[in-house]
Coordinates of N, CA and C in Angstrom, one line a residue:
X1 N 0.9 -1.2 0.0 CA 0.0 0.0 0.0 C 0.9 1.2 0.0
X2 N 0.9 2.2 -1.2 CA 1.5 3.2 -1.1 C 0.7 4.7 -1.2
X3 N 0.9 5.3 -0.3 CA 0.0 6.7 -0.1 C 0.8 8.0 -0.8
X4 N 0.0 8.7 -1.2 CA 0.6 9.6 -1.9 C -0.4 11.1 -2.3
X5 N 0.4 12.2 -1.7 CA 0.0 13.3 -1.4 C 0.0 14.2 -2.6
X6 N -0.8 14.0 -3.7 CA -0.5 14.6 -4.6 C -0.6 16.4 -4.7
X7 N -1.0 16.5 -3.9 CA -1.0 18.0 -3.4 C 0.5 18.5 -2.3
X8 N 0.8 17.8 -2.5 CA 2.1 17.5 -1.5 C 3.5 17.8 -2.2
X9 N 3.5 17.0 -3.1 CA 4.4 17.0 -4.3 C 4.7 18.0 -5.3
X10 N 5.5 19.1 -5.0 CA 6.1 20.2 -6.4 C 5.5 19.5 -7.8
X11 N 4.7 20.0 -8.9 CA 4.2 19.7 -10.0 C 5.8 19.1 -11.0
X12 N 6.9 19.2 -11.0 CA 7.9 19.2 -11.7 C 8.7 18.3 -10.8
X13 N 8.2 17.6 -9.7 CA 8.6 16.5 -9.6 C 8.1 15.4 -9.3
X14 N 6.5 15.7 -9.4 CA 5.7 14.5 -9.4 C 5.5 13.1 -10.1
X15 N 5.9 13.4 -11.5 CA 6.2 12.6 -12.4 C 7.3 12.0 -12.0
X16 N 8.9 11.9 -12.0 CA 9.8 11.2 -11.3 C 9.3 10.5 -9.8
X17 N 8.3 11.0 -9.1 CA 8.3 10.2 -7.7 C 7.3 9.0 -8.3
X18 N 6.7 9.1 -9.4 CA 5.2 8.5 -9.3 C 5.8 7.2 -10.1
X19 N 6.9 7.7 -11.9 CA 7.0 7.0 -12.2 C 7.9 6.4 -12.6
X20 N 9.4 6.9 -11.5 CA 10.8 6.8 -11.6 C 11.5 7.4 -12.7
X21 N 13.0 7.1 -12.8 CA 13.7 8.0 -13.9 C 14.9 6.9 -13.9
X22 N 15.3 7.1 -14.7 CA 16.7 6.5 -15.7 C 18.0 7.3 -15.0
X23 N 18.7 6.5 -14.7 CA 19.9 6.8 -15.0 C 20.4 8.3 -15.8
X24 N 20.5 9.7 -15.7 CA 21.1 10.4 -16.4 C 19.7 11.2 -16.7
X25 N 18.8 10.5 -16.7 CA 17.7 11.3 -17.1 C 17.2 12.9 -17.1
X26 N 17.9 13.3 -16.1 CA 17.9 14.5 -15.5 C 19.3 15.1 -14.8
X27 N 19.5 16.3 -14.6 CA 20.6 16.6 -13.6 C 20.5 16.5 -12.1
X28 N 21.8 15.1 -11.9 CA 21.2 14.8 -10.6 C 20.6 13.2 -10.5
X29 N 20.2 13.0 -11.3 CA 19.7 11.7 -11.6 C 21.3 11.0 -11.9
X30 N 21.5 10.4 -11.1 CA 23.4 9.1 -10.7 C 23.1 8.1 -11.1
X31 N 21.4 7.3 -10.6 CA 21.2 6.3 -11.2 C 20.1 6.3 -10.9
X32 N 19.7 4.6 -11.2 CA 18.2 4.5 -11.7 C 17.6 4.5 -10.5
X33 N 15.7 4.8 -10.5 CA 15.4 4.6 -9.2 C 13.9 4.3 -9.6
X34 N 13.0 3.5 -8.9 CA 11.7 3.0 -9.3 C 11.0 4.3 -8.6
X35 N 9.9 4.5 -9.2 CA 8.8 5.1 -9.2 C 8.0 5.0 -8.0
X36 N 7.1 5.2 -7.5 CA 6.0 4.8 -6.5 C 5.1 4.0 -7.0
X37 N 4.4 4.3 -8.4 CA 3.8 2.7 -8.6 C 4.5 1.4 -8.9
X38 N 5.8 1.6 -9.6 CA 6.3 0.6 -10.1 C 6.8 -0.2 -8.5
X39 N 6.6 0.7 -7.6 CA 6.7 0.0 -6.0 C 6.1 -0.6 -5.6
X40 N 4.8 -0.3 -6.2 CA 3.2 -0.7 -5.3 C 2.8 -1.9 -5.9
X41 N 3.8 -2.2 -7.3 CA 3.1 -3.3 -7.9 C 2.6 -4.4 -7.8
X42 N 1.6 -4.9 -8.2 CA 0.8 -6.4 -6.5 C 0.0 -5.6 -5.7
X43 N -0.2 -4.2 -5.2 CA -0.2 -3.9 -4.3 C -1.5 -2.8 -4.5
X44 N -1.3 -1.6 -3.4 CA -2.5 -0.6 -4.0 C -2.3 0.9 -4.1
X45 N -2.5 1.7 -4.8 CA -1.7 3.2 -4.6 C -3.1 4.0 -4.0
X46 N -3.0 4.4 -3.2 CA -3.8 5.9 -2.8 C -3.3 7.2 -3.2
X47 N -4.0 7.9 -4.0 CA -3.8 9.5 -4.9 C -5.0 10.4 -4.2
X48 N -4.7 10.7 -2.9 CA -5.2 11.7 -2.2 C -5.2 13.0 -2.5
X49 N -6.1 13.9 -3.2 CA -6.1 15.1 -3.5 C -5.7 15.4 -4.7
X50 N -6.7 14.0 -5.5 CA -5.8 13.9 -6.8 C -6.3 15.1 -7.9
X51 N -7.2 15.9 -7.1 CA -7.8 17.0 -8.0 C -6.6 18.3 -8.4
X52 N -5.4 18.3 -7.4 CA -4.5 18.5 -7.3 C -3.2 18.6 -8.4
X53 N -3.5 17.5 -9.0 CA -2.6 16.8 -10.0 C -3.0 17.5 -11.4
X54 N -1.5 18.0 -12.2 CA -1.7 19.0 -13.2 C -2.0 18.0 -14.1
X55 N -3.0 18.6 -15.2 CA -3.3 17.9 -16.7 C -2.7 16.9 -17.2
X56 N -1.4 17.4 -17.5 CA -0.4 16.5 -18.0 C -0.2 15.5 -17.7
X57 N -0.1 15.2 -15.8 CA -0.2 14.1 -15.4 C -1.4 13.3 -15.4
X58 N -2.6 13.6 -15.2 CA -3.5 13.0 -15.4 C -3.3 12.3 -17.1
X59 N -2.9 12.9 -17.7 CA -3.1 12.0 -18.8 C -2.6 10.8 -19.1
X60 N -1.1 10.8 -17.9 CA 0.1 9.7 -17.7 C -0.7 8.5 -16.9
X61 N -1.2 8.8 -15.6 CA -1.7 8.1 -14.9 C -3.5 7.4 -16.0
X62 N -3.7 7.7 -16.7 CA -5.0 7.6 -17.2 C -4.6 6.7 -18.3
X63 N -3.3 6.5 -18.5 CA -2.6 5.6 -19.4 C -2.3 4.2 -18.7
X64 N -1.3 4.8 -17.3 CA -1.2 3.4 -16.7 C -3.0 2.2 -15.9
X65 N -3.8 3.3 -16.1 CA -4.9 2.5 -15.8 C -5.6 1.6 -17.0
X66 N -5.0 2.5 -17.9 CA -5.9 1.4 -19.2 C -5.1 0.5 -19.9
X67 N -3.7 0.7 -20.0 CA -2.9 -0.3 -20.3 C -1.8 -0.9 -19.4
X68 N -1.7 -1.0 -17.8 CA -1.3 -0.9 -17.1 C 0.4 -1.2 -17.0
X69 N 0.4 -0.1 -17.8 CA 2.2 0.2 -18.3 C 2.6 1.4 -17.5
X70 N 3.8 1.7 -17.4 CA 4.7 2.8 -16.8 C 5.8 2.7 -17.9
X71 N 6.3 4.1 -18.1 CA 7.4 4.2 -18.9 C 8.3 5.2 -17.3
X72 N 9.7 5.2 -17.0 CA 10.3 5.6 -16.0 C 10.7 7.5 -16.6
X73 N 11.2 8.1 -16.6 CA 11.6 9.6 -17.2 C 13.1 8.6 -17.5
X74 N 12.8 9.6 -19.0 CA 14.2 9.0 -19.6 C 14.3 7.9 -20.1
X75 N 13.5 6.5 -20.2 CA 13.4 5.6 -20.3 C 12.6 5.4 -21.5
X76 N 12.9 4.4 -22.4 CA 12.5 4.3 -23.6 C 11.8 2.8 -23.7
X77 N 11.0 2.1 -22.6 CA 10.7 0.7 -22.2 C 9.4 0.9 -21.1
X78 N 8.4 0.5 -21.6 CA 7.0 0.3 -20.9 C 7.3 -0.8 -20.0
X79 N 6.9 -0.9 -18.5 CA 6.8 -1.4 -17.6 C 5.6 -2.2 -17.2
X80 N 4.9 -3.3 -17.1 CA 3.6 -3.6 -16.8 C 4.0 -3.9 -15.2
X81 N 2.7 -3.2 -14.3 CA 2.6 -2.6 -13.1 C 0.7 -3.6 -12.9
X82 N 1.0 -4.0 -11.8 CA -0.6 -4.4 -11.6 C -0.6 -3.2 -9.9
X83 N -1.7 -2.6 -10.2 CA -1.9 -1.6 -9.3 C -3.4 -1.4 -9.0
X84 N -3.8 -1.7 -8.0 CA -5.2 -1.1 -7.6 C -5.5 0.8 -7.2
X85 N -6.3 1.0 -8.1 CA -6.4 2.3 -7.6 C -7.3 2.4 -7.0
X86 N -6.9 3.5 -5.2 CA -8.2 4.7 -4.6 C -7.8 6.4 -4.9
X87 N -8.4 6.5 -5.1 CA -8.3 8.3 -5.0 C -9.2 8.7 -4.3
X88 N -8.9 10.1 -3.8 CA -9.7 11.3 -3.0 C -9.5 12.4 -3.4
X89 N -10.6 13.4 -3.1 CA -10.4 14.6 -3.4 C -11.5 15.9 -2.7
X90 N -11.0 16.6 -1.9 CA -12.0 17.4 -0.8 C -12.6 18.1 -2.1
X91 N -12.5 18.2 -3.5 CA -13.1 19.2 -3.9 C -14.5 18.5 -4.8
X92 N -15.1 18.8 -5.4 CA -16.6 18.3 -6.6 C -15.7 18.4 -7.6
X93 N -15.2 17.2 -8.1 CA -14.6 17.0 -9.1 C -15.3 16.5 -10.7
X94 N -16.4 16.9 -10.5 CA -17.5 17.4 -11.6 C -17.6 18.6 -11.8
X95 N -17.7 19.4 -11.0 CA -17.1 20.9 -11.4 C -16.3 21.0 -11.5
X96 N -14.7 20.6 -11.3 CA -13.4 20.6 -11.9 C -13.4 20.3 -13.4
X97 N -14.3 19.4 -13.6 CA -14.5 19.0 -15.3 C -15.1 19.9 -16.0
X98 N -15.9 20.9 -15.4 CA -16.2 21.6 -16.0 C -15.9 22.8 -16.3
X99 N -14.9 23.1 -14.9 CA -13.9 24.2 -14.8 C -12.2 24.0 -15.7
X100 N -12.5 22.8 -16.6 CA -11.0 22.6 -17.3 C -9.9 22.0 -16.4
X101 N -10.2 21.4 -15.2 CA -8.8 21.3 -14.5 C -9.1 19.8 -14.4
X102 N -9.7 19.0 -14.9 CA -9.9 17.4 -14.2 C -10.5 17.0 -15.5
X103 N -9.6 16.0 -16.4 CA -10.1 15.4 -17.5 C -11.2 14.1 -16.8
X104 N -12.4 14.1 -17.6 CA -13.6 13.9 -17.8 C -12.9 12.1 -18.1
X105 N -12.5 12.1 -19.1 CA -12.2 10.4 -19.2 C -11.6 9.9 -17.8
X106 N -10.6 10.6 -17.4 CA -9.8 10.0 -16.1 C -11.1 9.9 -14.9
X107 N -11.4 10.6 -15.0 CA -12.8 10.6 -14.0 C -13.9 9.7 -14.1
X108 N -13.8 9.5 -15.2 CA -14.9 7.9 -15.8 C -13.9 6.5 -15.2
X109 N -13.0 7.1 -15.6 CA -11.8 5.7 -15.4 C -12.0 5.3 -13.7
X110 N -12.0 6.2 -12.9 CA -11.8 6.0 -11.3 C -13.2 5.7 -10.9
X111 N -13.9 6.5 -11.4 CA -15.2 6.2 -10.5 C -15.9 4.8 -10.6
X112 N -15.4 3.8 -10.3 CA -16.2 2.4 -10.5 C -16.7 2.4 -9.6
X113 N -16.1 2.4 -7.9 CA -17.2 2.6 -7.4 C -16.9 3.8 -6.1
X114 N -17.8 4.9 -6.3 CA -17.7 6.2 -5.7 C -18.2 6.2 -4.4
X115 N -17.8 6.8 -3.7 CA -18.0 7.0 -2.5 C -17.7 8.2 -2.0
X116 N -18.8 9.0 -1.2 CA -19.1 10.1 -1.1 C -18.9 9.9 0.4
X117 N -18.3 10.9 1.2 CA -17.9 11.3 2.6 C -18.8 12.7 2.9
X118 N -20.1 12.4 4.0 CA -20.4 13.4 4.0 C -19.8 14.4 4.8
X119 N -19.8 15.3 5.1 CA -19.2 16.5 5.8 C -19.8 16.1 7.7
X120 N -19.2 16.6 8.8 CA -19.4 16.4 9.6 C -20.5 16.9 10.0
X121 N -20.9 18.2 10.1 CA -22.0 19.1 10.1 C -23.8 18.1 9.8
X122 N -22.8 17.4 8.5 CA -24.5 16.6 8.3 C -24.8 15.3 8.6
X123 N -23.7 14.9 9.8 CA -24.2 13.5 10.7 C -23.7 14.0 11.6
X124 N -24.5 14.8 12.7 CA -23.8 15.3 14.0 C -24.2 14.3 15.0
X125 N -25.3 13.3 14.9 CA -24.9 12.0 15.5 C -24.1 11.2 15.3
X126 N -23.1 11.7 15.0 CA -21.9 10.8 14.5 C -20.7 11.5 15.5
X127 N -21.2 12.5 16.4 CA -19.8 13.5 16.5 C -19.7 12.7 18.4
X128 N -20.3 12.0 18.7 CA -20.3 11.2 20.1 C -19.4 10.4 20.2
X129 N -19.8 9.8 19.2 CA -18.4 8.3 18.7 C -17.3 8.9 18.4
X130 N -17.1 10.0 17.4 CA -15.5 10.5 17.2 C -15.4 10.8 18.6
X131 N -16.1 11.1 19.2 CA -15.2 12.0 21.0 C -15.1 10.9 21.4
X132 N -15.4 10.2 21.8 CA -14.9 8.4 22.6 C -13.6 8.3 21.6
X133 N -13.5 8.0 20.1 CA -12.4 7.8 20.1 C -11.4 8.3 20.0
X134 N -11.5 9.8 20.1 CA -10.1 10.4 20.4 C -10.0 10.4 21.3
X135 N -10.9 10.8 22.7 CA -10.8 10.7 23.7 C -9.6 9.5 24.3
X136 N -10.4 8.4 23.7 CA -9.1 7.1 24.0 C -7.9 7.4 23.4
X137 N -7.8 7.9 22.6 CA -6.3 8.0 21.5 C -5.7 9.4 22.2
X138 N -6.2 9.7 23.1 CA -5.2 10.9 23.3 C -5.2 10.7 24.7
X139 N -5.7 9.9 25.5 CA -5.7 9.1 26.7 C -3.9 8.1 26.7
X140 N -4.1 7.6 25.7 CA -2.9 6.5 25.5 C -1.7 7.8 24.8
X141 N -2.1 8.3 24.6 CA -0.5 9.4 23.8 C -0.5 10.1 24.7
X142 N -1.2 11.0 25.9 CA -0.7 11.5 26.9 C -0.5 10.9 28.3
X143 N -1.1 9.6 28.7 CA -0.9 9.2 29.8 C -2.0 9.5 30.8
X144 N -3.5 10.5 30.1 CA -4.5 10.4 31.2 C -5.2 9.5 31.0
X145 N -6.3 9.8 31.9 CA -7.9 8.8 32.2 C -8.9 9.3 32.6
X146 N -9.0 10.1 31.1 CA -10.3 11.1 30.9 C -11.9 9.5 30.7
X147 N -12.4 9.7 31.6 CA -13.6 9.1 31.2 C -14.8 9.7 30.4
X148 N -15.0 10.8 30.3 CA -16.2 11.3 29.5 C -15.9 12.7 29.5
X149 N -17.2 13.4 28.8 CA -17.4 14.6 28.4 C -19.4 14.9 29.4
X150 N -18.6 16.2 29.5 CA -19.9 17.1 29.9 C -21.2 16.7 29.7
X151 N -22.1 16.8 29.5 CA -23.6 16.9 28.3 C -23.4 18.0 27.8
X152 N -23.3 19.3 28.4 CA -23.3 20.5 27.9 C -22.4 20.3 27.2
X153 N -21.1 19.8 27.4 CA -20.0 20.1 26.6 C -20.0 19.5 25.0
X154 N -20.8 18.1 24.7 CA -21.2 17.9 24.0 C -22.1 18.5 23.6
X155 N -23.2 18.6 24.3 CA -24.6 19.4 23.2 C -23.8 20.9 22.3
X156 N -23.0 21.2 23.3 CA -22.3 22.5 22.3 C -21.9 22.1 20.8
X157 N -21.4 21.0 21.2 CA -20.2 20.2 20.1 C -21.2 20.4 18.7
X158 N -22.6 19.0 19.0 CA -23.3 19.0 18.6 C -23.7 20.2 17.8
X159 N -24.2 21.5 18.4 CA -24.4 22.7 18.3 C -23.4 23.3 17.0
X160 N -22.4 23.3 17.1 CA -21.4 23.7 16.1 C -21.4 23.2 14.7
X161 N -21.1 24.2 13.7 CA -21.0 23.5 12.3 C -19.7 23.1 11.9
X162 N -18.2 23.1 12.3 CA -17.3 22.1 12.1 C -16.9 22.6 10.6
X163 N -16.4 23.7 10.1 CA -15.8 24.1 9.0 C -14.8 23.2 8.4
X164 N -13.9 23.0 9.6 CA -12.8 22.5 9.6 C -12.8 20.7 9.8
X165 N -14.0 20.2 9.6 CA -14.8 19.1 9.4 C -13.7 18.2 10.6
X166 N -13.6 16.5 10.7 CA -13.5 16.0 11.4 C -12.0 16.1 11.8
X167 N -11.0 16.6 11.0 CA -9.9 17.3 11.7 C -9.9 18.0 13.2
X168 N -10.5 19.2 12.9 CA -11.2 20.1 13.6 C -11.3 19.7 14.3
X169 N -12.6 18.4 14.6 CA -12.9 17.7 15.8 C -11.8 17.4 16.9
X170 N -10.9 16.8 15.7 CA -9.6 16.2 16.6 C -9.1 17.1 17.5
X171 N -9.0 18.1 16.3 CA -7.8 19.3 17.2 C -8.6 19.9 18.8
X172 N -10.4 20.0 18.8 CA -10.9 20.3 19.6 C -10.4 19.0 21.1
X173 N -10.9 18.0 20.4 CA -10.4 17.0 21.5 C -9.1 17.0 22.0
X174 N -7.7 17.2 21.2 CA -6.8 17.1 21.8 C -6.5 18.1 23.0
X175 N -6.7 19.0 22.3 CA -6.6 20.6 23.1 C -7.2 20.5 24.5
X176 N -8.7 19.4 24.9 CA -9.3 19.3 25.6 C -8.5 18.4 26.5
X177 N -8.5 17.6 26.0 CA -7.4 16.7 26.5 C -6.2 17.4 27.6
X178 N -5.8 17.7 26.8 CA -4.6 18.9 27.1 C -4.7 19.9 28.6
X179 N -6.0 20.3 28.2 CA -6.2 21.5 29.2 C -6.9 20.7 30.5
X180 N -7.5 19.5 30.3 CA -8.2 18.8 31.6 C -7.3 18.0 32.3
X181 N -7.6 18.5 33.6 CA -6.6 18.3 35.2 C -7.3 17.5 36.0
X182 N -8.9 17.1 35.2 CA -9.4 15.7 35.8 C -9.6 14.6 35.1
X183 N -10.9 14.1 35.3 CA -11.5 13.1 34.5 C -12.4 13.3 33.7
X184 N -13.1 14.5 33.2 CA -14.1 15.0 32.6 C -13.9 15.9 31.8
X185 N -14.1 16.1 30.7 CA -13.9 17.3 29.9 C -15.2 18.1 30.0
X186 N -15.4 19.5 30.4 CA -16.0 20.5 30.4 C -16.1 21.2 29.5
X187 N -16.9 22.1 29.0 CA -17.4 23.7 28.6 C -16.2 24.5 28.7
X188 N -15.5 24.7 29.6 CA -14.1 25.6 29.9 C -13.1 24.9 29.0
X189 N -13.1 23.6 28.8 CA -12.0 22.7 28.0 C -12.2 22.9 26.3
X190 N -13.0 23.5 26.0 CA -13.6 23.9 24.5 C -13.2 24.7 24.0
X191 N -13.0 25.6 22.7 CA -12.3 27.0 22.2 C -13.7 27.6 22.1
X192 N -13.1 28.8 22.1 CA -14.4 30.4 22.0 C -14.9 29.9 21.1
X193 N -14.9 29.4 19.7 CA -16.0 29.3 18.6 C -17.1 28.2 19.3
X194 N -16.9 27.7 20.1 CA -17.4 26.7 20.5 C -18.8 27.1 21.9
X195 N -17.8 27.5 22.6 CA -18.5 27.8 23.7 C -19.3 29.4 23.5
X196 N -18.6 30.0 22.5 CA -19.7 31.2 22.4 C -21.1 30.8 21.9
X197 N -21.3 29.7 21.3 CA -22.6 29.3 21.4 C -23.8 28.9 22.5
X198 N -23.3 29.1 23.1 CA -23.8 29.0 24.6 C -24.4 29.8 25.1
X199 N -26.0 29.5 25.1 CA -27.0 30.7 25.6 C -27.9 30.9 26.8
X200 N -28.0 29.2 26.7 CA -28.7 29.0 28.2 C -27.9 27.7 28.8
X201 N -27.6 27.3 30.3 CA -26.8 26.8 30.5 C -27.7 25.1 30.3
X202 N -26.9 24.2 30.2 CA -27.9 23.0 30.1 C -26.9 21.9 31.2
X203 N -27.9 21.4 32.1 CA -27.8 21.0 33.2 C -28.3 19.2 32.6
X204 N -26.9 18.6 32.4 CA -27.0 17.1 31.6 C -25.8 16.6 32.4
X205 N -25.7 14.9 32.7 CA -24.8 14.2 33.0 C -23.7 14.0 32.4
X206 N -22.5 13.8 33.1 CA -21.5 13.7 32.1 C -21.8 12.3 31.1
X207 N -21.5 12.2 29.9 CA -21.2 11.0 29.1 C -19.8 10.4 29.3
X208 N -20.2 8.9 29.5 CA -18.9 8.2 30.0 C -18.4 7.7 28.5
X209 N -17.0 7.6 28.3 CA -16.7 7.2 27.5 C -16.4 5.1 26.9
X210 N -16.3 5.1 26.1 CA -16.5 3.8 26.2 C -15.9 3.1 25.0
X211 N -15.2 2.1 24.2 CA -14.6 1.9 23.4 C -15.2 2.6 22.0
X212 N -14.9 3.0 21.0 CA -15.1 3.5 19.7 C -16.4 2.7 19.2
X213 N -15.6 1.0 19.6 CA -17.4 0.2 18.8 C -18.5 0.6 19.7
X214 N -18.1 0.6 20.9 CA -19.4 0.9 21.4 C -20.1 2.4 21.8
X215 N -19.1 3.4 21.8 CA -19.5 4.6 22.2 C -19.7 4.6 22.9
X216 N -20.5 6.4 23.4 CA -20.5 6.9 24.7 C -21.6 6.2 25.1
X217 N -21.4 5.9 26.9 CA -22.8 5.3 27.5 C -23.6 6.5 28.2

């Protein structure tokens, strides 16, 4: 399994990481060196933020999926590569197609079977379970034994729309983590976007925390 930050990667050197280079091929290039797919071969590549990825490369990668060849930079010899592809992309990459930046065949090619991540905001019964599990994950990386959260401190959570979607969440939890000197995360343990929502006080039990499969009790 090879992961790969296509937003991560300088445009003028993505091509050498992706599909290696020859010997001489470049200045700098001493000798040969494989690619990241020609790595992954057998195996599966993840192209995260592949909306990211200039034209030109899409047309390369939209090669290795239909004839599942690699040529290296500099190299005058097609490689056959067996590679499973996932991709992602935070943006509507139907409106990239239509904005010229995301070829429409490559996009036919990936989508066999799509899967759509909805935003945090629009499963906020979902935002109980992420706090148990960071909760526990920053329990074991800091050395406490936070058992639960507020009610209030969650109905806030709830309450909030999460711009910064399940990242965000994290960073709230850690911070909370951080700042709690007991066993409970409070309203005080929250950032101002959070707690300025706060209008009338709400008088709820704390939620105990409880493994990720099972959530808060």
């Amino acid at each position: 399994f090879v992961a790969i930050n296509c937003a991560a990667i300088p445009d003028q050197l993505l091509e050498s990481e992706l599909f290696g280079f020859e010997a001489g091929a470049f200045t700098g290039a001493r000798r040969q060196k494989k690619g990241l797919l020609e790595t992954a071969d057998g195996g599966t590549v993840f192209l995260d933020e592949i909306s990211s990825m200039p034209l030109e490369m899409q047309a390369k990668i939209l090669r290795v999926l239909e004839d599942k060849t690699l040529r290296r930079v500099g190299g005058n010899t097609d490689i056959r590569v067996d590679v499973r592809f996932i991709s992602a992309s935070n943006k509507d990459l139907a409106r990239a197609i239509e904005e010229g930046t995301f070829r429409e065949d490559l996009y036919w090619r990936l989508s066999v079977i799509p899967i759509r991540l909805i935003p945090l905001r629009e499963r906020k019964s979902d935002i109980g379970l992420f706090v148990a599990a960071f909760i526990e994950h920053f329990n074991r990386t800091t050395g406490k034994n936070i058992r639960g959260i507020s009610g209030e401190a969650l109905e806030l959570m709830r309450a909030y729309h999460w711009p910064g979607n399940i990242r965000e969440l994290r960073n709230v939890i850690e911070r909370a983590v951080i700042l709690c000197d007991g066993d409970e995360i409070h309203v005080n343990h929250l950032p101002t976007e959070i707690t300025s929502l706060r209008v009338h006080p709400v008088s709820k039990p704390a939620e105990q925390v409880a493994s990720p499969q099972e959530g808060l009790q």
